[in-house]
Amino acid sequence: MVEHRRETSAERQAQARRRMVELQLAGRGIRDRRVLAAMATVPRERFVPSASRLYAYSDRPLPIGRGQTISQPYMVAAMLEALDCSPEHVALEVGAGSGYQAALLGELCAEVWAIEIVEDLAVRARSALLDVGRDNVGVVVGDGSTGLPEHAPYDRIIVAAGAPEVPEPLVEQLADGGRLVMPVGSRVTQALVIVERHGDEVTQTPGMPCIFVPLIGRHGWRPDA
Ligand code: SAM
């Protein structure tokens, strides 16, 4: 009986996941097949607090504790599409939060490092990633505004929090031919910026408007600013 109830709930979540991909992502112009497939696979409900599980596939960000959020599914997909990952890539995520986007990166890349400044979020993210069987994603506690030099260079870097400008150490840790996607702007609104590095040449292209929690730390906002 308990087993039957669990299956029913898993099936309901799987249906909600399929609907999310169809309506919120493909229906709004996300075209990257690998991103759509990853989002159809990773169980988002395993990364949200149990009290919010019913809303795991709703069209909005959700609280994950410590004043932080798991981003809206569409924003996650738009960032991943802009990142343009390949199966051989090594990626860095700054702002692991719940671990959901890191799990998606794990589907899209060979190796992923995710750094989170709030220790208990990092601990929960690690356990959720373990729970869904992702073994190519490492979660580190620390200030990701200075990057994670011990595993650099990265083919892809994604920053899931907004900063006044792109932190220089992240650009330095980008591989030749690498790409970085992050929200840049004021504390309240930002634009999704794409940074590309070719040799010594670094270009920045501003994209869609977005609203993210602040990137704090040495190359981000002061926590109380
Ligand atoms: N990608 C996450 C997910 O899938 O749940 C959502 C990230 S949430 C929008 C932003 C995260 O960035 C928060 O968990 C916050 O604690 C973290 N953060 C802010 N500044 C940071 C920094 N300097 N280094 C690492 N993490 C940081």
CSV table of C-alpha atoms and ligand atoms in Angstrom, one decimal:
chain,number,residue,atom,x,y,z
A,1,MET,CA,0.0,0.0,0.0
A,2,VAL,CA,2.8,2.4,1.0
A,3,GLU,CA,4.8,1.3,-2.0
A,4,HIS,CA,1.7,1.9,-4.2
A,5,ARG,CA,1.3,5.4,-2.8
A,6,ARG,CA,5.0,6.2,-3.4
A,7,GLU,CA,4.7,5.0,-7.1
A,8,THR,CA,1.6,7.2,-7.6
A,9,SER,CA,3.4,10.2,-6.2
A,10,ALA,CA,6.5,9.5,-8.4
A,11,GLU,CA,4.3,9.1,-11.4
A,12,ARG,CA,2.5,12.4,-10.6
A,13,GLN,CA,5.9,14.2,-10.3
A,14,ALA,CA,7.0,12.6,-13.6
A,15,GLN,CA,3.9,13.9,-15.3
A,16,ALA,CA,4.4,17.4,-13.8
A,17,ARG,CA,8.0,17.3,-15.1
A,18,ARG,CA,6.9,16.4,-18.6
A,19,ARG,CA,4.3,19.2,-18.6
A,20,MET,CA,7.0,21.7,-17.3
A,21,VAL,CA,9.3,20.8,-20.2
A,22,GLU,CA,6.5,21.1,-22.8
A,23,LEU,CA,4.7,24.2,-21.6
A,24,GLN,CA,7.2,26.3,-19.6
A,25,LEU,CA,10.4,25.4,-21.6
A,26,ALA,CA,9.7,24.2,-25.2
A,27,GLY,CA,6.5,26.3,-25.3
A,28,ARG,CA,8.5,29.4,-24.5
A,29,GLY,CA,11.3,28.9,-27.1
A,30,ILE,CA,13.9,26.7,-25.4
A,31,ARG,CA,15.2,24.6,-28.3
A,32,ASP,CA,18.4,22.9,-27.0
A,33,ARG,CA,17.5,19.2,-27.1
A,34,ARG,CA,20.1,18.2,-24.5
A,35,VAL,CA,18.8,20.9,-22.1
A,36,LEU,CA,15.2,19.8,-22.6
A,37,ALA,CA,16.2,16.1,-22.1
A,38,ALA,CA,18.2,16.9,-18.9
A,39,MET,CA,15.3,18.8,-17.5
A,40,ALA,CA,12.9,16.0,-18.4
A,41,THR,CA,15.2,13.6,-16.4
A,42,VAL,CA,16.4,15.3,-13.2
A,43,PRO,CA,13.8,15.1,-10.5
A,44,ARG,CA,13.5,18.7,-9.4
A,45,GLU,CA,11.2,17.6,-6.4
A,46,ARG,CA,14.3,16.0,-4.8
A,47,PHE,CA,16.1,19.4,-4.6
A,48,VAL,CA,13.3,21.4,-3.0
A,49,PRO,CA,12.4,21.4,0.8
A,50,SER,CA,9.7,18.8,1.5
A,51,ALA,CA,7.2,21.5,2.4
A,52,SER,CA,7.4,22.9,-1.2
A,53,ARG,CA,7.5,19.5,-3.0
A,54,LEU,CA,3.9,20.0,-4.3
A,55,TYR,CA,5.1,23.1,-6.1
A,56,ALA,CA,8.4,21.7,-7.4
A,57,TYR,CA,7.3,22.1,-11.1
A,58,SER,CA,5.5,25.4,-10.7
A,59,ASP,CA,6.5,28.3,-12.9
A,60,ARG,CA,8.5,30.3,-10.3
A,61,PRO,CA,11.5,30.2,-8.0
A,62,LEU,CA,11.0,28.5,-4.6
A,63,PRO,CA,12.6,29.1,-1.2
A,64,ILE,CA,15.3,26.7,-0.2
A,65,GLY,CA,16.1,28.2,3.2
A,66,ARG,CA,18.7,30.7,4.5
A,67,GLY,CA,16.9,33.4,2.4
A,68,GLN,CA,17.9,31.7,-0.9
A,69,THR,CA,16.0,30.2,-3.8
A,70,ILE,CA,16.0,27.5,-6.5
A,71,SER,CA,15.5,29.5,-9.7
A,72,GLN,CA,12.4,29.3,-11.9
A,73,PRO,CA,12.7,26.3,-14.3
A,74,TYR,CA,12.6,28.6,-17.4
A,75,MET,CA,15.5,30.7,-16.1
A,76,VAL,CA,17.5,27.6,-15.3
A,77,ALA,CA,16.9,26.3,-18.9
A,78,ALA,CA,17.6,29.7,-20.5
A,79,MET,CA,21.0,29.9,-18.7
A,80,LEU,CA,21.9,26.3,-19.6
A,81,GLU,CA,20.9,26.9,-23.3
A,82,ALA,CA,23.1,30.1,-23.3
A,83,LEU,CA,26.0,28.1,-21.7
A,84,ASP,CA,26.0,25.6,-24.7
A,85,CYS,CA,27.6,22.6,-22.9
A,86,SER,CA,29.2,19.6,-24.5
A,87,PRO,CA,29.6,16.1,-23.0
A,88,GLU,CA,33.4,16.5,-22.7
A,89,HIS,CA,33.3,19.9,-20.8
A,90,VAL,CA,34.5,20.6,-17.3
A,91,ALA,CA,32.1,23.1,-15.7
A,92,LEU,CA,32.0,25.3,-12.6
A,93,GLU,CA,28.8,26.5,-11.0
A,94,VAL,CA,29.0,29.4,-8.5
A,95,GLY,CA,26.0,29.3,-6.1
A,96,ALA,CA,25.1,25.6,-5.9
A,97,GLY,CA,22.0,26.4,-3.7
A,98,SER,CA,19.8,23.3,-3.8
A,99,GLY,CA,22.1,21.4,-6.2
A,100,TYR,CA,19.5,21.2,-8.9
A,101,GLN,CA,21.3,23.2,-11.6
A,102,ALA,CA,24.5,21.3,-10.7
A,103,ALA,CA,22.7,18.0,-11.3
A,104,LEU,CA,21.6,19.3,-14.7
A,105,LEU,CA,25.1,20.4,-15.5
A,106,GLY,CA,26.2,16.9,-14.5
A,107,GLU,CA,23.8,15.5,-17.2
A,108,LEU,CA,25.3,17.9,-19.8
A,109,CYS,CA,29.1,17.9,-19.0
A,110,ALA,CA,31.8,15.4,-18.1
A,111,GLU,CA,32.8,16.9,-14.7
A,112,VAL,CA,31.2,19.6,-12.6
A,113,TRP,CA,32.3,21.6,-9.6
A,114,ALA,CA,29.7,23.6,-7.7
A,115,ILE,CA,30.7,26.1,-5.0
A,116,GLU,CA,28.3,27.4,-2.3
A,117,ILE,CA,29.0,30.0,0.4
A,118,VAL,CA,26.3,28.8,2.8
A,119,GLU,CA,27.6,25.6,4.4
A,120,ASP,CA,24.2,24.0,5.3
A,121,LEU,CA,22.9,24.6,1.7
A,122,ALA,CA,26.1,22.9,0.4
A,123,VAL,CA,25.6,19.9,2.7
A,124,ARG,CA,22.0,19.5,1.6
A,125,ALA,CA,22.9,19.9,-2.1
A,126,ARG,CA,25.6,17.2,-1.7
A,127,SER,CA,23.1,14.8,-0.1
A,128,ALA,CA,20.4,15.5,-2.8
A,129,LEU,CA,23.0,14.9,-5.6
A,130,LEU,CA,24.0,11.6,-3.9
A,131,ASP,CA,20.3,10.7,-3.5
A,132,VAL,CA,19.7,11.0,-7.3
A,133,GLY,CA,23.0,9.1,-8.1
A,134,ARG,CA,25.0,12.0,-9.6
A,135,ASP,CA,28.6,11.0,-9.2
A,136,ASN,CA,30.3,13.5,-11.5
A,137,VAL,CA,29.4,16.6,-9.4
A,138,GLY,CA,31.5,17.9,-6.5
A,139,VAL,CA,30.2,20.4,-4.1
A,140,VAL,CA,32.6,22.7,-2.3
A,141,VAL,CA,31.9,25.3,0.5
A,142,GLY,CA,33.5,28.7,-0.1
A,143,ASP,CA,33.4,32.1,-1.8
A,144,GLY,CA,32.8,31.3,-5.4
A,145,SER,CA,33.3,35.0,-6.4
A,146,THR,CA,37.0,34.1,-6.4
A,147,GLY,CA,36.3,30.9,-8.4
A,148,LEU,CA,37.7,27.5,-7.6
A,149,PRO,CA,41.3,27.7,-8.9
A,150,GLU,CA,42.2,24.1,-7.8
A,151,HIS,CA,40.1,22.6,-10.6
A,152,ALA,CA,40.5,25.4,-13.2
A,153,PRO,CA,40.5,25.9,-16.2
A,154,TYR,CA,36.8,25.5,-16.9
A,155,ASP,CA,35.2,25.1,-20.3
A,156,ARG,CA,32.0,26.5,-18.9
A,157,ILE,CA,31.2,28.7,-15.8
A,158,ILE,CA,27.7,29.5,-14.7
A,159,VAL,CA,27.0,32.0,-11.8
A,160,ALA,CA,23.5,31.7,-10.2
A,161,ALA,CA,23.6,35.0,-8.3
A,162,GLY,CA,23.8,38.6,-9.5
A,163,ALA,CA,26.9,40.8,-9.3
A,164,PRO,CA,27.8,44.4,-10.2
A,165,GLU,CA,30.3,43.1,-12.7
A,166,VAL,CA,31.9,39.8,-13.9
A,167,PRO,CA,34.5,38.8,-11.2
A,168,GLU,CA,38.0,38.9,-12.7
A,169,PRO,CA,39.1,35.6,-11.2
A,170,LEU,CA,36.3,33.8,-13.0
A,171,VAL,CA,37.4,35.2,-16.3
A,172,GLU,CA,41.0,34.1,-15.5
A,173,GLN,CA,39.8,30.6,-14.7
A,174,LEU,CA,37.9,30.2,-18.1
A,175,ALA,CA,39.6,27.9,-20.6
A,176,ASP,CA,40.6,29.1,-24.1
A,177,GLY,CA,37.3,28.9,-26.1
A,178,GLY,CA,35.4,28.9,-22.8
A,179,ARG,CA,32.1,30.5,-22.0
A,180,LEU,CA,30.6,32.0,-18.8
A,181,VAL,CA,27.0,33.0,-18.2
A,182,MET,CA,25.9,35.2,-15.3
A,183,PRO,CA,23.5,37.9,-14.2
A,184,VAL,CA,25.2,41.3,-14.1
A,185,GLY,CA,23.6,44.6,-12.9
A,186,SER,CA,22.2,46.3,-9.8
A,187,ARG,CA,21.1,44.4,-6.7
A,188,VAL,CA,17.5,44.4,-7.9
A,189,THR,CA,17.7,43.7,-11.6
A,190,GLN,CA,20.3,42.3,-14.0
A,191,ALA,CA,20.9,41.2,-17.5
A,192,LEU,CA,22.2,37.7,-18.3
A,193,VAL,CA,25.7,38.3,-19.7
A,194,ILE,CA,27.6,35.9,-21.9
A,195,VAL,CA,31.4,36.1,-21.6
A,196,GLU,CA,33.6,34.3,-24.2
A,197,ARG,CA,37.3,33.9,-24.1
A,198,HIS,CA,39.5,33.3,-27.2
A,199,GLY,CA,43.1,33.5,-26.3
A,200,ASP,CA,43.7,36.8,-24.6
A,201,GLU,CA,40.5,38.3,-26.2
A,202,VAL,CA,37.5,38.4,-23.9
A,203,THR,CA,34.0,39.5,-25.1
A,204,GLN,CA,30.9,40.3,-23.1
A,205,THR,CA,27.4,40.2,-24.7
A,206,PRO,CA,24.4,41.3,-22.6
A,207,GLY,CA,21.2,39.1,-23.0
A,208,MET,CA,17.8,38.8,-21.4
A,209,PRO,CA,16.7,40.7,-18.3
A,210,CYS,CA,16.6,38.7,-15.0
A,211,ILE,CA,16.3,39.0,-11.2
A,212,PHE,CA,18.7,37.0,-9.1
A,213,VAL,CA,19.7,37.0,-5.4
A,214,PRO,CA,23.0,38.8,-4.9
A,215,LEU,CA,26.4,37.2,-5.3
A,216,ILE,CA,28.2,38.1,-2.0
A,217,GLY,CA,31.9,37.7,-1.2
A,218,ARG,CA,35.2,39.3,-2.2
A,219,HIS,CA,34.2,40.1,-5.9
A,220,GLY,CA,30.4,40.4,-5.3
A,221,TRP,CA,28.2,42.6,-3.1
A,222,ARG,CA,28.8,43.2,0.6
A,223,PRO,CA,26.3,41.1,2.5
A,224,ASP,CA,24.8,44.2,4.1
A,225,ALA,CA,25.1,46.6,1.2
B,1,SAM,N1,21.7,27.1,-8.7
B,1,SAM,C1,20.9,27.0,-7.5
B,1,SAM,C2,20.0,25.9,-7.5
B,1,SAM,O1,19.9,25.1,-8.5
B,1,SAM,O2,19.3,25.7,-6.5
B,1,SAM,C3,20.2,28.3,-7.1
B,1,SAM,C4,21.2,29.3,-6.6
B,1,SAM,S1,20.5,30.6,-5.7
B,1,SAM,C5,19.6,31.5,-6.9
B,1,SAM,C6,22.0,31.5,-5.5
B,1,SAM,C7,23.0,30.9,-4.5
B,1,SAM,O3,24.2,31.6,-4.6
B,1,SAM,C8,22.6,30.9,-3.1
B,1,SAM,O4,22.5,29.6,-2.6
B,1,SAM,C9,23.7,31.7,-2.4
B,1,SAM,O5,24.0,31.3,-1.1
B,1,SAM,C10,24.8,31.5,-3.3
B,1,SAM,N2,25.9,32.5,-3.3
B,1,SAM,C11,25.9,33.8,-3.1
B,1,SAM,N3,27.1,34.3,-3.1
B,1,SAM,C12,28.0,33.3,-3.3
B,1,SAM,C13,29.4,33.2,-3.4
B,1,SAM,N4,30.2,34.3,-3.3
B,1,SAM,N5,29.9,32.0,-3.5
B,1,SAM,C14,29.2,30.8,-3.6
B,1,SAM,N6,27.8,30.9,-3.5
B,1,SAM,C15,27.2,32.1,-3.4
